[in-house]
Short mmCIF file of C-alpha atoms in Angstrom, two decimals:
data_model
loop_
_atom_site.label_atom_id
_atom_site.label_comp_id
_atom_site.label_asym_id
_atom_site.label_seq_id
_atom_site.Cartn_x
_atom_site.Cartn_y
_atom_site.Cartn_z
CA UNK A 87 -1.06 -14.04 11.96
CA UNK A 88 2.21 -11.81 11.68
CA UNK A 89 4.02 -14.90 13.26
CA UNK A 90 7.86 -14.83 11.68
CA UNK A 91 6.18 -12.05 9.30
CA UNK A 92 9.05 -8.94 10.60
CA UNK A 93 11.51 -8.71 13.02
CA UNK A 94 12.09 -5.79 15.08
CA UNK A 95 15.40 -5.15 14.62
CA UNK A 96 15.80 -1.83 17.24
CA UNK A 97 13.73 0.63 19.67
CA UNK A 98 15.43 3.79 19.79
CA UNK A 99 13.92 6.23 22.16
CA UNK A 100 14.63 9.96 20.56
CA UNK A 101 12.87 11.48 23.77
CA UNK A 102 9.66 12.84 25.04
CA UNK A 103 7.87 9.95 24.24
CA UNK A 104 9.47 9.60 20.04
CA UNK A 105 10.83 6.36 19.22
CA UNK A 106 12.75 5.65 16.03
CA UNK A 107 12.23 1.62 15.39
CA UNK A 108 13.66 -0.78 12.79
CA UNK A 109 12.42 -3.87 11.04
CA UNK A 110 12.78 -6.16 8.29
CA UNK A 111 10.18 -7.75 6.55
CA UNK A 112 10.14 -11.51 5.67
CA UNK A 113 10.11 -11.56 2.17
CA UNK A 114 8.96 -15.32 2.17
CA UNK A 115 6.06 -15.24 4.70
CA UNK A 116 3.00 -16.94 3.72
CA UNK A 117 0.94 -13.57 3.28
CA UNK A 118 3.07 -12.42 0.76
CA UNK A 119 2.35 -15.12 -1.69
CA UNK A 120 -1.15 -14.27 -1.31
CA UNK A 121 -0.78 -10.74 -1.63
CA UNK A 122 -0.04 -10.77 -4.19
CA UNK A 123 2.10 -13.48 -6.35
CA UNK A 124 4.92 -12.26 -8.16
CA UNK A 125 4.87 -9.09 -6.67
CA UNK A 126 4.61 -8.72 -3.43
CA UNK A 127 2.86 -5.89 -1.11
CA UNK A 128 2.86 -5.53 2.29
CA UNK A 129 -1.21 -5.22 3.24
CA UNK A 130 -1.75 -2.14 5.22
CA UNK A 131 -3.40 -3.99 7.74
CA UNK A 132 -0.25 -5.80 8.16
CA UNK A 133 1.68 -2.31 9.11
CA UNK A 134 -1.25 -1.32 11.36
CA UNK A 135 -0.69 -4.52 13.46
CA UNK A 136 3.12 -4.06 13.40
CA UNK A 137 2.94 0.07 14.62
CA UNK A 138 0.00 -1.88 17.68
CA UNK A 139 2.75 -4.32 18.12
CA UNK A 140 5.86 -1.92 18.30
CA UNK A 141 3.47 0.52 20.84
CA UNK A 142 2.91 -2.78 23.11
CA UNK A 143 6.70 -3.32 23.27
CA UNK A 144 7.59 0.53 23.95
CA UNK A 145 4.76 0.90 26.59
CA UNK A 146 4.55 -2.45 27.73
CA UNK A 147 0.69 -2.42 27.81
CA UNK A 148 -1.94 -4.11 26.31
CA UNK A 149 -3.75 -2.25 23.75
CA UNK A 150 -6.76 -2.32 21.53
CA UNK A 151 -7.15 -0.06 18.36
CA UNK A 152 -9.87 2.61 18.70
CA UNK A 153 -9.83 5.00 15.88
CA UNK A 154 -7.12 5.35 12.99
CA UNK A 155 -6.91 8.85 11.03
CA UNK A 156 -4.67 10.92 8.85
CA UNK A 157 -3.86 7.56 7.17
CA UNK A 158 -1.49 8.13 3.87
CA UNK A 159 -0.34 5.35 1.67
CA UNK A 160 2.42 6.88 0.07
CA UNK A 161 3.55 4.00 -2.09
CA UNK A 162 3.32 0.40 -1.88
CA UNK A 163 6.02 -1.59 0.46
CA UNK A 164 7.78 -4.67 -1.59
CA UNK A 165 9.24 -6.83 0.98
CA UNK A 166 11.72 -7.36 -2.22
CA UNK A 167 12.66 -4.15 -2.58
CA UNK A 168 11.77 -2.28 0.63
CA UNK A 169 12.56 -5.21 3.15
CA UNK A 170 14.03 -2.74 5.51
CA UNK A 171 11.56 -0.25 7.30
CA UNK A 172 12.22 2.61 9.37
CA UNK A 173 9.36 3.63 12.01
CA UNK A 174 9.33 6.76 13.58
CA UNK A 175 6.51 6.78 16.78
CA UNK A 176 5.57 9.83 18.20
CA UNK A 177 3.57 8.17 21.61
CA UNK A 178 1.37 10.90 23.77
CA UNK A 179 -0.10 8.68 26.67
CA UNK A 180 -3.09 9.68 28.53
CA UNK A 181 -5.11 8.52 31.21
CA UNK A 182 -7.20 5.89 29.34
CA UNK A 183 -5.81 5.97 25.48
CA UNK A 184 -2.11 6.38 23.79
CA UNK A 185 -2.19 8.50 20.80
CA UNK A 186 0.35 7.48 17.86
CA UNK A 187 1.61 9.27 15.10
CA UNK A 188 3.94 7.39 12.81
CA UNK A 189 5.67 7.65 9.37
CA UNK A 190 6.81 4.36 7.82
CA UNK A 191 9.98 4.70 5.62
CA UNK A 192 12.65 2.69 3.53
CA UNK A 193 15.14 4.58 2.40
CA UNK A 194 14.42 8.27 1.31
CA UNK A 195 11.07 7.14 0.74
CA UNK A 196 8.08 7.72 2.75
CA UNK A 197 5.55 4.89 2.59
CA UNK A 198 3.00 5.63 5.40
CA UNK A 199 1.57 8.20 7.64
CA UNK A 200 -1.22 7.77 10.07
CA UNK A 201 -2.27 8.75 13.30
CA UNK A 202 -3.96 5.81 16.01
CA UNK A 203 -5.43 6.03 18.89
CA UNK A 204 -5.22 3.04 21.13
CA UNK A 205 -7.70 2.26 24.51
CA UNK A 206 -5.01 0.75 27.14
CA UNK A 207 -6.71 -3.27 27.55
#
């Protein structure tokens, strides 16, 4: 589904398990047209896949959502406007789950905060 939709751009470990991560969106992917034409908005769905995505890269495990809380949709994301997105990852791994907290940014602007909990596949 997210085929060609970002690109991951850098992975910057900040230590003890925080990760500062860079992406552009793609302003013409398919999903954007339907969400919505003419002005474009990056589903939320979308940026949970992406932050499952980015976790699977840092941790190189297979993961499966569990339980998402604390989530904060601070404004809407324009792939026009706000193509470039800043992802900070906060990762505490445990035995059988990893525990994320994230904040989605472009610019000075926060767009997202959420905490998910992921059961390692």
């Amino acid at each position: 589904m997210l085929e060609n939709f970002y690109t991951l751009n850098q992975i910057e470990s900040q230590g003890e398990g925080k990760y500062l991560c860079r992406i552009t969106l793609n302003a013409a992917h398919p999903i954007f047209a339907g969400h919505f034409p003419d002005n474009p908005v990056t589903p939320g769905v979308c940026m949970l896949q992406i932050i499952k995505n980015i976790t699977e890269e840092i941790t190189q495990k297979k993961l499966f959502l569990s339980k998402t809380s604390q989530v904060k949709f601070m404004t809407l994301i324009n792939p026009n406007t706000a193509g470039e997105l800043t992802l900070q990852l906060e990762l505490a791994e445990h035995p059988d789950t990893i525990v994320v907290k994230n904040t989605t940014s472009f610019g000075d602007t926060v767009a997202l905060k959420l905490t998910n909990t992921y059961k390692l596949c």
